Coordinates of C-alpha atoms in Angstrom, one line a residue:
Chain I
X1 CA -24.2 18.8 28.0
X2 CA -23.5 21.6 25.9
X3 CA -20.9 19.7 23.7
X4 CA -23.6 17.1 23.3
X5 CA -26.2 19.6 22.1
X6 CA -23.7 21.2 19.9
X7 CA -22.8 17.8 18.3
X8 CA -26.5 17.1 17.8
X9 CA -26.8 20.4 15.9
X10 CA -23.7 19.9 13.8
X11 CA -24.5 16.4 12.8
X12 CA -28.0 17.6 11.9
X13 CA -26.5 19.3 8.8
X14 CA -25.3 16.0 7.4
X15 CA -27.4 13.2 5.7
X16 CA -27.7 9.8 7.2
X17 CA -25.8 7.2 5.6
X18 CA -25.4 3.4 5.8
X19 CA -22.8 2.5 7.9
X20 CA -20.6 0.3 5.9
X21 CA -17.5 0.3 3.8
X22 CA -16.6 3.7 2.1
X23 CA -16.2 3.4 -1.6
X24 CA -14.3 6.0 -3.4
X25 CA -14.6 6.1 -7.3
X26 CA -12.3 8.2 -9.5
X27 CA -14.4 10.5 -11.6
X28 CA -11.7 12.9 -13.0
X29 CA -8.1 13.5 -13.2
X30 CA -6.4 16.7 -14.0
X31 CA -2.6 17.4 -14.4
X32 CA -1.5 20.3 -12.4
X33 CA 0.6 23.1 -14.4
X34 CA 4.4 22.9 -14.2
X35 CA 5.7 24.4 -11.0
X36 CA 2.4 24.5 -9.4
X37 CA 2.9 23.1 -5.8
X38 CA -0.6 22.5 -4.5
X39 CA -1.0 23.5 -0.9
X40 CA -4.5 23.3 -0.3
X41 CA -8.1 23.6 -1.6
X42 CA -11.5 25.0 -0.8
X43 CA -15.0 24.5 -2.0
X44 CA -17.7 27.1 -2.3
X45 CA -21.2 26.7 -1.1
X46 CA -22.2 25.5 -4.5
X47 CA -19.3 23.4 -5.2
X48 CA -17.0 25.7 -7.2
X49 CA -13.2 24.6 -6.4
X50 CA -10.1 26.6 -5.7
X51 CA -6.8 25.1 -5.4
X52 CA -3.7 27.2 -4.3
X53 CA -0.1 26.9 -4.7
X54 CA 2.4 27.2 -2.0
X55 CA 5.1 28.8 -4.6
X56 CA 3.1 31.4 -6.5
X57 CA 0.1 33.7 -6.4
X58 CA -1.7 31.5 -8.7
X59 CA -5.0 29.8 -8.1
X60 CA -6.9 27.1 -10.1
X61 CA -10.5 27.6 -10.3
X62 CA -13.3 25.4 -11.5
X63 CA -17.0 25.1 -11.2
X64 CA -20.0 23.4 -12.9
X65 CA -19.3 25.0 -16.2
X66 CA -15.6 25.6 -16.1
X67 CA -12.7 23.3 -15.9
X68 CA -9.6 24.2 -14.1
X69 CA -8.7 27.7 -15.2
X70 CA -5.7 29.7 -13.9
X71 CA -6.4 32.8 -11.8
X72 CA -3.5 35.1 -10.8
X73 CA -4.0 37.6 -8.0
X74 CA -1.8 40.6 -7.3
X75 CA 0.6 39.7 -4.7
X76 CA 4.3 38.8 -4.6
X77 CA 3.7 36.0 -2.0
X78 CA 1.9 32.7 -2.1
X79 CA -1.1 32.6 0.1
X80 CA -1.3 30.7 3.5
X81 CA -4.8 29.8 2.9
X82 CA -7.7 30.7 0.5
X83 CA -11.4 30.3 0.9
X84 CA -14.8 31.4 -0.5
X85 CA -16.6 34.2 1.3
X86 CA -19.5 33.2 -1.0
X87 CA -19.7 31.7 -4.5
X88 CA -18.0 34.6 -6.1
X89 CA -16.0 36.3 -3.6
X90 CA -12.7 34.9 -2.5
X91 CA -10.7 35.8 0.6
X92 CA -6.9 35.2 0.3
X93 CA -4.8 34.9 3.4
X94 CA -1.6 36.5 1.9
X95 CA 0.8 36.6 4.4
X96 CA 1.8 35.0 7.9
X97 CA 1.0 38.4 9.4
X98 CA -2.6 38.3 8.8
X99 CA -3.0 40.3 5.5
X100 CA -6.1 39.2 3.7
X101 CA -6.9 40.1 0.0
X102 CA -10.6 39.9 -0.9
X103 CA -11.1 39.5 -4.7
X104 CA -13.8 38.0 -6.9
X105 CA -13.8 35.1 -9.3
X106 CA -14.5 37.4 -12.3
X107 CA -12.0 40.0 -11.5
X108 CA -9.0 38.3 -9.4
X109 CA -6.7 41.3 -10.0
X110 CA -8.9 43.7 -8.2
X111 CA -9.0 43.4 -4.7
X112 CA -9.6 45.2 -1.3
X113 CA -7.2 44.4 1.7
X114 CA -8.0 43.9 5.4
X115 CA -6.2 42.6 8.4
X116 CA -7.0 39.6 10.4
X117 CA -7.2 40.7 13.9
X118 CA -4.9 38.3 15.6
X119 CA -4.3 38.0 19.3
X120 CA -1.7 40.3 20.6
X121 CA 0.9 37.6 21.4
X122 CA 0.5 35.9 18.0
X123 CA 4.0 36.0 16.1
X124 CA 2.7 34.6 12.8
X125 CA 0.0 32.4 11.2
X126 CA 1.1 28.9 10.1
X127 CA -2.0 27.8 8.7
X128 CA -5.7 28.7 8.4
X129 CA -9.0 27.6 7.0
X130 CA -11.7 29.8 5.8
X131 CA -15.3 29.1 7.3
X132 CA -18.7 30.7 7.1
X133 CA -18.3 34.0 8.9
X134 CA -15.0 33.2 10.5
X135 CA -11.4 32.2 9.9
X136 CA -9.9 29.3 12.0
X137 CA -6.2 29.9 12.3
X138 CA -3.2 28.5 13.9
X139 CA -0.6 30.9 15.2
X140 CA 2.8 30.7 17.0
X141 CA 3.7 32.9 19.6
X142 CA 7.3 33.7 21.1
X143 CA 7.0 31.2 23.8
X144 CA 6.8 28.2 21.3
X145 CA 3.1 27.7 21.9
X146 CA 0.9 26.9 18.8
X147 CA -2.4 28.2 19.6
X148 CA -5.7 27.8 17.4
X149 CA -8.3 30.7 17.3
X150 CA -11.4 31.2 15.5
X151 CA -11.4 34.9 14.4
X152 CA -14.8 36.2 13.5
X153 CA -15.8 38.3 10.6
X154 CA -17.8 40.3 13.0
X155 CA -15.0 40.9 15.1
X156 CA -13.4 39.1 18.3
X157 CA -11.7 35.9 18.5
X158 CA -11.9 32.6 20.6
X159 CA -9.0 30.5 21.6
X160 CA -9.9 27.0 20.6
X161 CA -6.9 25.1 21.7
X162 CA -3.2 25.4 22.4
X163 CA -0.2 23.1 22.0
X164 CA 3.3 23.3 23.2
X165 CA 6.1 21.6 21.6
X166 CA 7.4 19.7 24.7
X167 CA 4.2 17.9 25.0
X168 CA 4.9 16.2 21.6
X169 CA 8.8 16.0 21.7
X170 CA 8.6 12.2 22.1
X171 CA 6.5 11.7 19.1
X172 CA 8.4 13.8 16.6
X173 CA 10.5 11.8 14.2
X174 CA 13.6 14.1 14.7
X175 CA 14.5 16.1 17.7
X176 CA 14.4 19.3 15.6
X177 CA 11.2 18.7 13.6
X178 CA 8.6 21.3 14.1
X179 CA 5.1 20.8 15.8
X180 CA 2.5 21.4 13.2
X181 CA -1.3 21.1 12.6
X182 CA -3.7 20.9 9.8
X183 CA -6.9 22.8 10.0
X184 CA -10.1 21.7 8.0
X185 CA -13.9 22.6 8.4
X186 CA -16.7 20.4 9.3
X187 CA -20.4 21.7 9.7
X188 CA -19.2 25.2 10.5
X189 CA -16.7 24.1 13.0
X190 CA -12.9 23.8 12.9
X191 CA -10.9 20.6 12.9
X192 CA -7.4 20.6 14.2
X193 CA -5.3 17.6 13.1
X194 CA -1.9 16.9 14.5
X195 CA 0.8 16.4 12.2
X196 CA 2.6 13.5 14.2
X197 CA 1.6 10.4 16.1
X198 CA -0.6 9.6 17.8
X199 CA -2.5 11.6 15.3
X200 CA -5.2 13.2 17.3
X201 CA -7.8 15.4 16.0
X202 CA -10.0 17.9 17.7
X203 CA -13.3 19.3 16.3
X204 CA -14.3 22.5 17.8
X205 CA -17.3 25.1 17.1
X206 CA -16.2 28.5 16.6
X207 CA -17.2 29.3 20.1
X208 CA -14.6 27.1 21.4
X209 CA -16.7 23.9 22.5
X210 CA -15.0 20.8 21.8
X211 CA -17.3 18.6 19.8
X212 CA -15.2 15.5 19.4
X213 CA -11.7 14.1 19.9
X214 CA -10.7 11.4 17.5
X215 CA -7.6 9.3 17.8
X216 CA -6.7 6.1 15.7
X217 CA -5.8 2.9 17.6
X218 CA -2.1 2.5 17.5
X219 CA -2.4 -1.0 15.7
X220 CA -4.2 0.8 12.7
X221 CA -0.9 2.6 12.0
X222 CA 1.1 -0.7 11.2
X223 CA 1.9 -2.1 7.7
X224 CA 4.0 0.6 5.9
X225 CA 7.6 1.4 5.2
X226 CA 10.2 0.6 3.0
X227 CA 12.3 -2.6 3.0
X228 CA 15.5 -2.7 4.9
X229 CA 14.3 -2.3 8.4
X230 CA 13.9 1.7 8.4
X231 CA 11.2 2.8 10.7
X232 CA 8.3 4.4 8.9
X233 CA 8.1 8.1 9.2
X234 CA 4.5 8.8 9.4
X235 CA 2.7 12.2 9.0
X236 CA -0.9 13.0 8.9
X237 CA -2.9 15.0 6.3
X238 CA -6.1 16.7 7.3
X239 CA -9.0 15.0 8.8
X240 CA -11.9 15.4 6.4
X241 CA -15.7 15.0 6.8
X242 CA -17.4 12.4 4.8
X243 CA -21.1 12.7 5.7
X244 CA -21.0 12.3 9.5
X245 CA -17.8 10.2 9.3
X246 CA -14.3 11.4 8.7
X247 CA -11.3 10.3 6.5
X248 CA -7.7 10.9 7.0
X249 CA -4.5 10.1 5.0
X250 CA -1.5 9.0 7.0
X251 CA 1.7 9.2 4.9
X252 CA 4.9 7.3 5.3
X253 CA 7.4 9.9 4.1
X254 CA 10.0 7.0 3.4
X255 CA 7.9 5.2 1.0
X256 CA 4.9 5.6 -1.2
X257 CA 2.7 3.7 1.5
X258 CA -0.4 5.5 2.6
X259 CA -2.9 4.5 5.3
X260 CA -6.4 5.6 4.7
X261 CA -8.3 5.9 8.0
X262 CA -12.1 5.9 8.1
X263 CA -14.0 7.0 11.3
X264 CA -17.4 5.6 10.3
X265 CA -20.5 7.7 11.0
X266 CA -21.3 5.7 14.3
X267 CA -17.6 5.6 15.3
X268 CA -18.0 1.8 16.2
X269 CA -14.9 0.6 14.5
X270 CA -12.3 2.6 12.7
X271 CA -11.6 1.1 9.4
X272 CA -8.4 1.4 7.5
X273 CA -6.6 0.4 4.2
X274 CA -2.9 0.6 3.2
X275 CA -2.2 1.8 -0.2
X276 CA 1.0 1.5 -2.1
X277 CA 0.6 4.9 -4.1
X278 CA 1.7 8.2 -3.5
X279 CA -1.7 9.7 -2.9
X280 CA -3.5 11.9 -0.5
X281 CA -6.8 13.5 0.2
X282 CA -7.1 17.2 1.0
X283 CA -10.7 18.5 0.7
X284 CA -14.3 17.2 0.6
X285 CA -17.7 18.7 -0.7
X286 CA -20.4 16.9 1.0
X287 CA -23.6 17.8 -1.0
X288 CA -22.2 15.9 -4.0
X289 CA -20.2 13.6 -1.9
X290 CA -16.9 14.6 -3.6
X291 CA -13.4 14.1 -2.2
X292 CA -10.4 15.8 -3.6
X293 CA -7.1 14.0 -3.8
X294 CA -3.6 14.6 -5.3
X295 CA -1.4 11.9 -6.8
X296 CA 2.3 12.4 -7.2
X297 CA 4.0 10.3 -9.8
X298 CA 6.4 11.9 -12.2
X299 CA 3.6 14.4 -12.7
X300 CA 1.2 15.8 -10.2
X301 CA -2.3 15.2 -10.7
X302 CA -5.6 16.4 -9.0
X303 CA -7.9 13.6 -8.6
X304 CA -11.7 14.0 -8.0
X305 CA -13.5 11.0 -6.4
X306 CA -17.2 10.2 -5.6
X307 CA -17.8 8.5 -2.3
X308 CA -20.6 6.1 -1.5
X309 CA -21.4 3.9 1.4
X310 CA -21.9 0.1 1.7
X311 CA -21.2 -2.5 -1.0
X312 CA -20.6 -1.7 -4.7
X313 CA -17.0 -2.2 -5.1
X314 CA -15.6 -5.6 -5.7
X315 CA -12.0 -4.5 -6.0
X316 CA -10.4 -5.9 -2.8
X317 CA -7.6 -3.8 -1.3
X318 CA -4.1 -5.2 -0.8
X319 CA -4.2 -4.9 2.8
X320 CA -7.1 -4.2 4.9
X321 CA -8.1 -4.4 8.6
Chain M
X1 CA 21.9 20.5 -10.6
X2 CA 24.7 21.3 -8.3
X3 CA 24.5 25.0 -9.3
X4 CA 20.8 24.9 -8.4
X5 CA 21.8 23.0 -5.3
X6 CA 24.4 25.6 -4.3
X7 CA 22.1 28.5 -4.8
X8 CA 19.5 27.0 -2.7
X9 CA 21.8 26.2 0.1
X10 CA 23.1 29.7 0.0
X11 CA 19.7 31.3 -0.1
X12 CA 18.5 29.0 2.7
X13 CA 21.4 29.3 4.9
X14 CA 22.5 32.9 4.2
X15 CA 24.2 34.5 7.3
X16 CA 21.5 36.8 8.8
X17 CA 22.2 40.2 10.1
X18 CA 20.7 40.8 13.6
X19 CA 19.6 44.0 14.7
X20 CA 18.1 45.4 17.8
X21 CA 14.6 45.3 16.7
X22 CA 12.1 42.3 16.4
X23 CA 12.3 42.4 12.8
X24 CA 15.4 41.8 10.6
X25 CA 16.5 41.6 7.0
X26 CA 18.9 39.0 5.9
X27 CA 21.4 39.0 3.1
X28 CA 19.0 37.5 0.9
X29 CA 16.4 40.1 1.1
X30 CA 14.3 38.0 3.5
X31 CA 12.2 39.7 6.3
X32 CA 13.0 37.8 9.3
X33 CA 11.6 37.5 12.8
X34 CA 12.6 36.2 16.0
X35 CA 11.8 32.4 16.0
X36 CA 10.2 30.3 18.5
X37 CA 12.6 27.4 18.3
X38 CA 15.3 28.9 20.5
X39 CA 17.7 31.7 20.8
X40 CA 19.5 32.5 17.6
X41 CA 16.8 31.2 15.4
X42 CA 14.6 33.3 13.1
X43 CA 11.5 32.9 10.8
X44 CA 12.1 34.5 7.5
X45 CA 9.9 35.3 4.3
X46 CA 11.7 35.4 1.1
X47 CA 10.1 37.3 -2.0
X48 CA 11.3 34.5 -4.1
X49 CA 9.9 31.8 -2.2
X50 CA 6.6 33.6 -1.5
X51 CA 4.7 32.7 1.8
X52 CA 7.6 30.4 2.8
X53 CA 8.7 30.5 6.5
X54 CA 12.0 29.0 7.4
X55 CA 13.7 28.9 10.8
X56 CA 17.4 29.5 10.4
X57 CA 20.1 29.7 13.0
X58 CA 21.5 33.2 12.2
X59 CA 24.9 32.4 13.2
X60 CA 25.1 29.3 11.1
X61 CA 27.8 28.7 8.4
X62 CA 26.9 26.3 5.4
X63 CA 27.6 23.3 7.3
X64 CA 26.0 19.9 6.6
X65 CA 24.4 19.8 10.2
X66 CA 22.8 23.1 9.9
X67 CA 21.5 22.3 6.6
X68 CA 20.0 19.1 8.0
X69 CA 18.4 21.1 10.5
X70 CA 17.1 23.5 8.4
X71 CA 15.4 20.9 6.2
X72 CA 13.6 19.4 9.2
X73 CA 12.7 22.8 10.5
X74 CA 11.1 23.8 7.2
X75 CA 9.2 20.4 6.9
X76 CA 5.9 20.6 5.3
X77 CA 3.9 17.9 3.8
X78 CA 2.0 18.2 0.3
X79 CA -1.4 17.2 -0.3
X80 CA -0.2 14.0 -1.8
X81 CA 1.7 13.2 1.5
X82 CA 5.4 13.9 0.4
X83 CA 7.8 16.7 1.5
X84 CA 6.9 20.2 0.1
X85 CA 9.5 22.2 -1.5
X86 CA 11.7 24.1 -0.8
X87 CA 12.7 21.7 2.0
X88 CA 12.6 19.0 -0.7
X89 CA 14.8 21.0 -3.1
X90 CA 17.3 21.8 -0.5
X91 CA 17.4 18.1 0.5
X92 CA 17.9 17.1 -3.1
X93 CA 20.6 19.6 -3.7
X94 CA 22.4 18.3 -0.4
X95 CA 22.1 14.8 -1.6
X96 CA 23.5 15.7 -5.0
X97 CA 26.7 17.1 -3.1
X98 CA 26.8 13.9 -1.0
X99 CA 24.3 11.0 -1.5
X100 CA 25.4 9.8 2.1
X101 CA 23.6 12.9 3.5
X102 CA 20.6 12.0 1.6
X103 CA 20.5 8.4 3.2
X104 CA 21.6 9.2 6.6
X105 CA 20.7 12.8 7.4
X106 CA 17.7 13.3 5.2
X107 CA 16.6 9.7 4.9
X108 CA 13.0 10.8 4.5
X109 CA 13.8 12.0 1.0
X110 CA 13.5 9.5 -1.8
X111 CA 14.1 9.9 -5.5
X112 CA 11.6 7.9 -7.4
X113 CA 10.6 7.6 -11.0
X114 CA 7.4 6.1 -12.1
X115 CA 7.0 4.2 -15.3
X116 CA 5.7 1.2 -16.8
X117 CA 4.2 -1.4 -14.5
X118 CA 4.6 0.5 -11.4
X119 CA 2.8 3.6 -12.8
X120 CA 0.0 1.1 -14.0
X121 CA -0.3 -0.5 -10.5
X122 CA -0.6 3.1 -9.1
X123 CA -3.4 3.9 -11.5
X124 CA -5.3 0.7 -11.0
X125 CA -4.9 0.8 -7.1
X126 CA -6.1 4.5 -6.9
X127 CA -9.2 4.2 -9.6
X128 CA -11.3 2.4 -7.0
X129 CA -10.6 2.4 -3.3
X130 CA -12.7 0.7 -0.6
X131 CA -12.1 1.5 3.0

């Protein structure tokens, strides 16, 4: 009952939409600087965008009046995650041990530092997402358990979920591959998306209430892979909110094929399309219905799309279910 | 390329020095912690691969098998859905030594070049998407 109430509350933040096809229209393309290995992105409450790198303490920043400027922050490490505290204050999770640098858009080289209060048995943070008033973090402990916590700015933490590698060993493409999750934010809650098949996602409130569990039907994952009989090696990108629906990219690491999964607002029928292009989606901003993607040909490009519902696109996909 | 590859292999597979404490320093300047993958494995952070966590058997010599394991253990995916460096760099380096390794062990790595018609197809396909 509580979960139903929470779900109602969360969905109330989002505008109603027609429940049809999702159309993505490309509105801008920016080439990433040489050597900038994009790792994640975050939108501020008013739509400013930060993209961070997995290889250097460098951020790309843009807002309504500034287009993709570089910001360096004083660290010898690339961040685990970056997020906005508000429109001008940025929190940078700078190490897997929970060190956070708080800086500003105008003075990124000036910062104050604080330590994320992680549970005692946490060995390291593997990924995180900044939410309003809290971090959602994935930690590994010495027993091999991957645990997801919400860590409140006001103090205290709540365990949202935990996963043990042995529970997923049959799904891993190699017996030594690691168990991993993506974290993303939706309506103030934390979404945990598993890297590997069957690609479950779990949507929690910061209080630890499971709002929704999503999982694509197995037959929606067909249709990718290189010629020559190799088995596709599928891995998921984060589950992202699009109004009260969700979109997720499933990538075939052995080819350029990508499955885009759409969980429509009413969840009545999961839609999907197979693209034959090296592209993925990794952030959304609902107020302007903006979705951020990356395309990797010989150069890596940041793509901004506008989403809309219903008809309006006559370009038929090559493969559709 | 081979020089780069060798440097990466050495960097990634450097023999670690284990001490009695939970935290260790390896020969490449990495700060290492006991790893969750099993006895003898460690997580390390390297100053020149900022933020990168790897899981390395501390007794490993630079064998192909260990390199394969390392590549899989450091697997991360980029926002475009491909491998993230340095696992990708390491795999490319290995494949440059021996293409057979690239196909059989690290078969997830592909070396692609985009030009002409293929590039145009990608641009067209990704300009408007309907799901």
